Amino acid sequence: MNEPSIERVLFTEEQIAERIREVGGAISARYAGRELKLIGVLKGSVFFLTALARELTIPTKIDFLAISSFAHQRGAPGMVRIAKDLDDSIEGEDVMLVEDIVDTGFTTRYLLQNLAARGPNSLALCTLLDRTPRRIVQVPVDFRCFEIPDRFVVGFGLDYKQLFRNLKYIGVLNLDSA
Ligand code: IMP
Ligand code: MG
């Protein structure tokens, strides 16, 4: 059994940086005169969140939560639980959930519902990658960097068995050799 390898580069380091700059500009414009709290989902969205935060020109706070997902192990999509909660309350704040990828939508829907119940002033969703062909439950995507085809991707935070998160680019993983 061989290790899976990168089949092709989908987005280069430069393309990712350029797109995050654009989206960061759009977010800064949308929230002009307000303060925004970015909420990252450990561990996948850390790379994206830190890059995005540096492109924002509005006052920005960050917080993180971690989830355990059983979706891929047991074939039960939507089974998500919070393994590490936010440090602080988000009540009355303008909040943006920052995701690495919205795939079926189950994880994101769960997180949006969970966060909405905490009484933020507003709640939006920004995702690095959006794979709409695989969507099962609808979630409102306010900001997205890239739409991607139905292939497994890694890099810029996204992993395969915890590996490849540190790639500077986003690539399609060849799982056939795995
Ligand atoms: P969901 O199907 O939208 O609930 O996505 C669940 C999670 O699966 C995402 O947050 C990612 O952590 C992971 N995931 C989905 N597609 C990919 C992929 O192509 N590469 C790496 N992780 C993925
Ligand atoms: Mg993952």
XYZ file of C-alpha atoms and ligand atoms in Angstrom:
202
model
C 0.000 0.000 0.000
C 1.527 3.318 -1.122
C 1.178 6.663 0.571
C -1.345 8.926 -1.163
C 0.257 11.649 -3.238
C -0.718 15.036 -4.650
C -2.245 14.464 -8.073
C -2.359 18.101 -9.102
C -2.264 21.583 -7.642
C -5.711 23.147 -7.547
C -4.785 26.568 -6.148
C -1.260 27.926 -5.762
C 0.032 29.854 -2.781
C -0.238 33.054 -4.836
C -3.813 32.356 -5.965
C -4.888 31.652 -2.390
C -3.252 34.825 -1.068
C -4.820 36.920 -3.830
C -8.299 35.527 -3.228
C -8.066 35.919 0.552
C -7.063 39.542 -0.005
C -10.200 40.072 -2.110
C -12.511 38.362 0.354
C -10.883 40.181 3.258
C -11.567 43.457 1.490
C -15.199 42.532 0.945
C -15.622 41.578 4.599
C -13.969 44.787 5.790
C -16.353 46.781 3.586
C -19.416 44.861 4.794
C -18.510 45.385 8.463
C -17.184 48.940 8.179
C -17.546 50.801 11.469
C -18.129 47.584 13.399
C -16.048 45.062 15.265
C -15.938 41.457 14.072
C -15.186 38.225 15.901
C -13.815 35.420 13.752
C -14.484 31.934 15.042
C -12.186 29.222 13.746
C -12.793 25.513 13.806
C -9.739 23.570 14.948
C -7.719 22.409 13.310
C -8.614 22.817 9.630
C -9.525 26.494 9.510
C -6.535 27.817 11.475
C -4.399 28.527 8.418
C -7.234 30.275 6.602
C -8.386 32.244 9.634
C -4.976 33.695 10.373
C -4.458 34.662 6.727
C -7.932 36.184 6.489
C -7.594 38.085 9.763
C -4.451 39.802 8.484
C -6.381 41.133 5.479
C -9.113 42.745 7.587
C -8.970 46.458 8.240
C -11.748 46.482 10.857
C -11.207 45.768 14.579
C -11.028 41.972 14.750
C -11.133 39.416 17.550
C -10.537 35.694 17.209
C -11.684 32.631 19.122
C -11.620 28.909 18.415
C -13.607 25.800 19.020
C -12.807 22.203 18.229
C -15.178 19.521 17.086
C -15.154 15.782 16.890
C -16.879 14.472 13.823
C -17.930 10.881 13.476
C -19.200 11.359 9.958
C -16.348 9.709 8.129
C -15.654 6.865 10.510
C -19.151 5.568 11.008
C -21.048 6.759 7.995
C -23.378 8.836 10.134
C -23.227 12.345 8.688
C -24.069 15.174 10.994
C -22.825 13.543 14.155
C -20.696 16.343 15.507
C -19.879 17.382 19.046
C -17.913 20.278 20.468
C -14.674 18.933 21.946
C -13.299 22.352 22.951
C -15.593 25.325 23.351
C -14.977 29.025 22.744
C -13.102 30.895 25.468
C -15.570 33.778 25.579
C -19.235 34.619 25.149
C -20.381 35.898 21.749
C -23.600 37.461 23.011
C -24.350 40.740 21.251
C -21.297 40.462 18.981
C -20.945 40.396 15.217
C -19.620 36.911 14.602
C -18.241 35.120 11.576
C -17.745 31.370 11.494
C -14.605 30.616 9.467
C -14.556 27.178 7.853
C -11.952 25.341 5.816
C -14.549 23.596 3.667
C -18.296 23.229 3.456
C -18.934 19.804 2.009
C -22.185 18.025 2.875
C -22.992 20.991 5.118
C -23.718 18.951 8.233
C -20.801 20.245 10.295
C -21.409 23.855 9.361
C -25.145 23.666 9.967
C -24.567 22.227 13.414
C -22.049 24.929 14.284
C -24.233 27.760 12.967
C -27.198 26.518 15.002
C -25.045 26.130 18.096
C -23.573 29.638 17.738
C -26.920 31.254 16.896
C -28.317 29.947 20.190
C -25.737 32.031 22.065
C -27.326 35.322 21.035
C -24.791 37.030 18.751
C -25.844 40.340 17.222
C -25.172 38.799 13.802
C -23.774 35.544 12.506
C -22.170 34.979 9.109
C -20.228 32.212 7.403
C -16.977 32.492 5.490
C -15.405 29.401 3.957
C -12.152 28.850 2.136
C -13.603 26.075 -0.009
C -17.159 25.314 -1.049
C -17.984 21.960 -2.618
C -21.606 22.481 -3.602
C -22.048 19.251 -5.631
C -21.927 17.256 -2.391
C -24.254 19.463 -0.351
C -26.956 17.557 1.550
C -28.170 20.254 3.940
C -28.385 23.889 2.898
C -26.251 26.433 4.701
C -26.041 30.142 3.914
C -22.507 30.862 2.654
C -21.886 34.598 2.983
C -18.278 34.627 1.771
C -16.347 31.944 -0.100
C -12.892 31.947 -1.619
C -13.187 29.023 -4.034
C -15.687 26.526 -5.365
C -14.105 23.119 -5.866
C -15.018 19.954 -7.776
C -15.926 16.680 -6.112
C -12.380 15.540 -5.367
C -10.634 15.137 -2.007
C -8.288 18.046 -1.401
C -5.535 18.799 1.098
C -3.313 21.699 2.075
C -3.679 25.163 3.607
C -5.175 23.520 6.704
C -7.023 20.613 5.115
C -5.770 17.183 6.063
C -5.745 13.547 5.154
C -5.243 11.582 8.377
C -3.834 14.760 9.982
C -1.158 15.126 7.283
C -0.738 17.757 4.541
C -2.220 20.642 6.562
C 1.048 22.569 6.232
C 1.123 22.648 2.414
C 1.197 26.218 1.118
C -1.060 25.261 -1.786
C -4.295 23.289 -2.132
C -3.981 20.067 -4.072
C -6.085 17.104 -5.141
C -5.043 13.977 -3.275
C -4.726 10.763 -5.208
C -6.458 8.360 -2.858
C -6.399 5.443 -5.308
C -2.810 4.704 -4.370
C -3.636 4.752 -0.647
P -19.204 18.457 6.038
O -19.421 17.236 5.169
O -19.628 19.706 5.326
O -19.855 18.272 7.359
O -17.630 18.565 6.261
C -17.028 17.836 7.289
C -15.555 18.004 7.381
O -14.966 17.046 6.528
C -14.914 19.320 6.968
O -14.936 20.307 7.964
C -13.485 18.858 6.730
O -12.766 18.808 7.939
C -13.681 17.457 6.202
N -13.544 17.433 4.741
C -14.524 17.408 3.811
N -14.009 17.362 2.563
C -12.663 17.373 2.714
C -11.554 17.352 1.770
O -11.692 17.331 0.540
N -10.315 17.368 2.341
C -10.091 17.395 3.676
N -11.089 17.423 4.579
C -12.368 17.403 4.096
Mg -10.478 16.912 8.739
